[in-house]
Amino acid sequence: MRARTKKILFSFSLLVFLFFYIPILFVIIFSFNDSKLGTVWTGFTLEWYGSLFKNSQLIGATLNSLYIAVITTIIATILGTLAALALHRYTFIGKKSVEFLFYIPVVIPDIVVAVALLAIYGLLNMSLGLNTAIPGHVAITISYVMLVVLARLSSFDSSLEEAAKDLGANEWQTFWRVTFPLIFPGIMAGALLAFTISLDEFVISFFTLGPGSNTLPVLVYSMVRLGVSPEVNALSTIIILLMVIVVVVVGLRMRKGENLNEKKL
């Protein structure tokens, strides 16, 4: 019975992985397709990678997306980590309400956040641009960072902080030398999640970007009516490879850091 259950679970897991990764594999394969249609294989070519870097529109939109994603990640990671520490360590009046407020952006549709921000910008008579998209991105990513860091803090041994204080460390030294290294994997995971969500965000960007300002998802959406250029497949392949490299490097460094922390302890 147990062997049969394992086979069923393995088969189901395999189907889920295939469902997720086969489309990505096709994007990578067709980035080398000689056809402009992108749906029929006509031969191998590297032409689209060469023309990609000559396409100022695609490169500009990619740089805009990276700019918004990096700023969003920095702000969301700092605020989300501080919120997680406050909710984990302290008990105060209205704590449950505050926790509930942080859960709202996770379940609320992005269109609601986008329309609300657009209304606020209209009342304040603000001109739209790249920077007006950042608050919306922060609003939806800060909660994810907080939840990931909270999950890391749930297994945190507070006796290590007490031991550091007993040995003469002050609050600041205890945080940077004990607390921060131990929760860093959670912070890094939250930061990567925030970066990915921001880079991929379409709805909020579509509503809050100014005229002439495009992010990559908004630009690709505008291309759909006339057909997506094979250069987009080439760009997607480069982004996928870069993200895989970043995740692997960060994962190895976090594992190395955890091993060092365990040896020190």
Coordinates of C-alpha atoms in Angstrom, one line a residue:
M1 CA 0.0 0.0 0.0
R2 CA 2.8 2.4 0.9
A3 CA 4.7 1.6 -2.3
R4 CA 1.6 2.3 -4.3
T5 CA 1.1 5.6 -2.6
K6 CA 4.7 6.6 -3.3
K7 CA 4.2 5.8 -7.0
I8 CA 1.1 7.9 -7.2
L9 CA 2.7 10.8 -5.4
F10 CA 5.8 10.6 -7.6
S11 CA 3.6 10.4 -10.8
F12 CA 1.6 13.4 -9.7
S13 CA 4.7 15.4 -8.7
L14 CA 6.2 14.6 -12.1
L15 CA 3.1 15.8 -13.9
V16 CA 3.1 19.1 -11.9
F17 CA 6.8 19.7 -12.8
L18 CA 6.2 18.9 -16.5
F19 CA 3.2 21.3 -16.5
F20 CA 5.4 24.1 -15.1
Y21 CA 8.6 23.6 -16.9
I22 CA 7.7 22.3 -20.4
P23 CA 6.4 25.8 -21.4
I24 CA 9.7 27.3 -20.2
L25 CA 11.6 24.7 -22.2
F26 CA 9.7 25.6 -25.3
V27 CA 10.5 29.3 -24.8
I28 CA 14.2 28.5 -24.6
I29 CA 14.1 26.2 -27.7
F30 CA 12.2 28.7 -29.8
S31 CA 14.6 31.5 -28.9
F32 CA 16.9 29.7 -31.4
N33 CA 14.2 29.3 -34.0
D34 CA 14.9 30.8 -37.4
S35 CA 11.2 31.6 -38.0
K36 CA 9.7 35.0 -37.0
L37 CA 6.4 33.2 -36.2
G38 CA 7.8 31.5 -33.1
T39 CA 5.4 28.6 -33.5
V40 CA 6.9 26.6 -36.3
W41 CA 10.5 25.3 -36.2
T42 CA 12.4 26.2 -39.4
G43 CA 16.0 26.0 -38.3
F44 CA 18.6 27.0 -35.7
T45 CA 19.9 30.5 -35.4
L46 CA 21.4 33.0 -33.0
E47 CA 20.1 36.0 -34.9
W48 CA 17.5 36.9 -32.2
Y49 CA 20.2 37.3 -29.5
G50 CA 22.1 39.7 -31.7
S51 CA 19.1 41.7 -32.6
L52 CA 17.9 41.8 -29.0
F53 CA 20.7 44.1 -27.9
K54 CA 19.9 46.4 -30.8
N55 CA 16.3 46.7 -29.8
S56 CA 16.3 49.8 -27.6
Q57 CA 12.6 49.5 -26.7
L58 CA 13.1 46.0 -25.2
I59 CA 16.3 46.9 -23.4
G60 CA 14.8 50.1 -22.1
A61 CA 11.7 48.3 -20.7
T62 CA 13.9 45.6 -19.1
L63 CA 16.1 48.3 -17.4
N64 CA 12.9 50.0 -16.2
S65 CA 11.6 46.7 -14.7
L66 CA 15.0 46.0 -13.1
Y67 CA 15.1 49.5 -11.6
I68 CA 11.6 49.2 -10.1
A69 CA 12.3 45.6 -8.9
V70 CA 15.5 46.5 -7.2
I71 CA 14.1 49.6 -5.4
T72 CA 11.0 47.6 -4.4
T73 CA 13.1 44.7 -3.1
I74 CA 15.2 46.9 -0.9
I75 CA 12.2 48.8 0.6
A76 CA 10.0 45.7 1.0
T77 CA 12.9 43.6 2.5
I78 CA 13.7 46.2 5.2
L79 CA 10.1 47.0 6.1
G80 CA 9.0 43.3 5.9
T81 CA 11.9 42.1 8.1
L82 CA 11.3 44.9 10.7
A83 CA 7.6 44.0 10.8
A84 CA 8.3 40.3 11.2
L85 CA 10.7 41.0 14.1
A86 CA 8.1 43.3 15.8
L87 CA 5.3 40.8 15.4
H88 CA 7.4 37.9 16.6
R89 CA 9.0 39.6 19.7
Y90 CA 6.4 41.9 21.1
T91 CA 2.9 41.8 22.3
F92 CA 0.8 44.9 22.0
I93 CA -2.7 46.1 21.7
G94 CA -4.1 45.5 18.2
K95 CA -1.4 43.0 17.3
K96 CA -4.0 40.7 15.7
S97 CA -5.4 43.6 13.7
V98 CA -1.9 44.5 12.4
E99 CA -1.2 40.9 11.4
F100 CA -4.5 40.9 9.5
L101 CA -3.6 44.1 7.7
F102 CA -0.3 42.5 6.5
Y103 CA -2.3 39.5 5.2
I104 CA -4.6 41.6 3.1
P105 CA -2.1 42.4 0.2
V106 CA -1.6 38.6 -0.2
V107 CA -5.2 37.9 -1.0
I108 CA -6.5 41.2 -2.4
P109 CA -6.6 41.4 -6.2
D110 CA -3.8 43.5 -7.8
I111 CA -6.4 45.5 -9.7
V112 CA -7.8 46.9 -6.5
V113 CA -4.4 48.1 -5.4
A114 CA -3.8 49.6 -8.9
V115 CA -7.1 51.5 -9.0
A116 CA -6.7 52.7 -5.5
L117 CA -3.2 54.1 -6.2
L118 CA -4.4 55.7 -9.4
A119 CA -7.2 57.4 -7.5
I120 CA -4.7 58.7 -4.9
Y121 CA -2.4 60.0 -7.5
G122 CA -5.3 61.7 -9.2
L123 CA -6.3 63.4 -6.0
L124 CA -2.8 64.6 -5.3
N125 CA -2.4 65.7 -8.9
M126 CA 0.8 63.7 -9.3
S127 CA 2.4 63.1 -12.7
L128 CA 2.8 59.4 -13.4
G129 CA 6.2 57.8 -14.1
L130 CA 8.5 54.9 -13.0
N131 CA 8.6 56.0 -9.4
T132 CA 4.8 56.0 -9.1
A133 CA 4.7 52.3 -9.7
I134 CA 7.1 51.5 -6.8
P135 CA 4.6 52.1 -3.9
G136 CA 2.2 49.6 -5.4
H137 CA 4.9 47.0 -5.9
V138 CA 6.1 47.5 -2.3
A139 CA 2.5 47.2 -1.0
I140 CA 2.1 43.7 -2.5
T141 CA 5.6 42.4 -1.8
I142 CA 6.1 43.5 1.8
S143 CA 3.7 41.0 3.1
Y144 CA 5.4 38.1 1.4
V145 CA 8.7 39.1 2.9
M146 CA 7.2 39.4 6.3
L147 CA 5.6 35.9 6.1
V148 CA 8.8 34.3 5.0
V149 CA 10.9 35.9 7.7
L150 CA 8.2 35.1 10.3
A151 CA 8.4 31.4 9.2
R152 CA 12.2 31.6 9.8
L153 CA 11.7 33.3 13.2
S154 CA 9.2 30.6 14.3
S155 CA 12.2 28.1 14.6
F156 CA 14.5 30.7 16.1
D157 CA 16.1 29.8 19.4
S158 CA 15.8 33.0 21.6
S159 CA 18.2 31.5 24.2
L160 CA 21.1 32.3 21.8
E161 CA 20.3 36.0 22.1
E162 CA 20.1 35.7 25.9
A163 CA 23.5 33.9 25.9
A164 CA 25.0 36.7 23.8
K165 CA 23.7 39.3 26.2
D166 CA 25.0 37.4 29.2
L167 CA 28.4 37.5 27.6
G168 CA 28.3 41.3 27.5
A169 CA 26.8 42.0 24.0
N170 CA 24.4 44.9 23.7
E171 CA 21.2 44.9 21.7
W172 CA 22.9 46.1 18.5
Q173 CA 25.7 43.6 18.7
T174 CA 23.3 40.8 19.5
F175 CA 21.2 41.5 16.5
W176 CA 24.1 41.8 14.0
R177 CA 26.2 38.9 15.3
V178 CA 23.5 36.4 16.4
T179 CA 20.0 37.2 15.2
F180 CA 20.8 38.5 11.7
P181 CA 23.1 35.6 10.6
L182 CA 20.5 33.1 11.8
I183 CA 17.5 34.7 10.0
F184 CA 19.5 35.8 7.0
P185 CA 18.3 32.8 4.8
G186 CA 14.7 33.8 5.5
I187 CA 15.5 37.5 4.6
M188 CA 17.2 36.4 1.4
A189 CA 14.4 34.1 0.4
G190 CA 11.9 37.0 1.0
A191 CA 14.0 39.4 -1.0
L192 CA 14.2 37.0 -3.9
L193 CA 10.5 36.5 -3.8
A194 CA 9.8 40.2 -3.7
F195 CA 12.2 40.8 -6.6
T196 CA 10.5 38.1 -8.7
I197 CA 7.0 39.3 -8.0
S198 CA 7.9 43.0 -8.7
L199 CA 9.7 42.0 -12.0
D200 CA 6.7 40.1 -13.1
E201 CA 4.0 42.5 -12.0
F202 CA 1.7 43.8 -14.8
V203 CA -1.5 45.2 -13.5
I204 CA -0.2 47.7 -11.0
S205 CA 2.5 48.8 -13.5
F206 CA -0.1 49.2 -16.3
F207 CA -2.2 51.5 -14.2
T208 CA 0.5 53.6 -12.5
L209 CA 3.2 54.0 -15.1
G210 CA 3.3 57.4 -16.9
P211 CA 3.1 57.9 -20.7
G212 CA 6.3 56.7 -22.4
S213 CA 7.3 54.5 -19.4
N214 CA 7.1 50.8 -20.0
T215 CA 8.1 47.8 -18.0
L216 CA 8.8 44.5 -19.7
P217 CA 5.4 42.9 -18.9
V218 CA 3.6 46.0 -20.1
L219 CA 5.6 46.1 -23.3
V220 CA 5.1 42.4 -24.0
Y221 CA 1.4 42.8 -23.5
S222 CA 1.3 45.6 -26.1
M223 CA 3.1 43.3 -28.5
V224 CA 0.6 40.5 -28.2
R225 CA -1.9 42.1 -30.6
L226 CA 0.7 42.1 -33.5
G227 CA 2.6 39.1 -32.4
V228 CA 5.4 38.7 -29.9
S229 CA 8.9 39.1 -31.4
P230 CA 11.3 36.1 -31.2
E231 CA 13.6 38.6 -29.4
V232 CA 11.3 38.3 -26.4
N233 CA 12.0 34.6 -26.3
A234 CA 15.7 35.4 -26.4
L235 CA 15.4 37.9 -23.6
S236 CA 13.2 35.5 -21.5
T237 CA 15.9 32.8 -21.9
I238 CA 18.6 35.2 -20.7
I239 CA 16.5 36.2 -17.7
I240 CA 15.7 32.5 -16.8
L241 CA 19.4 31.6 -16.9
L242 CA 20.4 34.6 -14.8
M243 CA 17.7 33.8 -12.2
V244 CA 18.7 30.2 -12.0
I245 CA 22.4 31.2 -11.5
V246 CA 21.4 33.7 -8.8
V247 CA 19.2 31.2 -7.0
V248 CA 21.9 28.5 -7.1
V249 CA 24.6 30.9 -5.9
V250 CA 22.4 32.3 -3.1
G251 CA 21.4 28.8 -2.1
L252 CA 25.0 27.6 -1.8
R253 CA 26.0 30.7 0.1
M254 CA 23.1 30.3 2.5
R255 CA 23.9 26.7 3.1
K256 CA 27.6 27.5 3.7
G257 CA 26.6 30.3 6.1
E258 CA 24.3 28.0 8.0
N259 CA 27.1 25.4 8.3
L260 CA 29.5 28.1 9.6
N261 CA 26.9 29.3 12.1
E262 CA 26.3 25.7 13.4
K263 CA 30.1 25.3 13.8
K264 CA 30.4 28.6 15.7
L265 CA 27.5 27.6 18.0

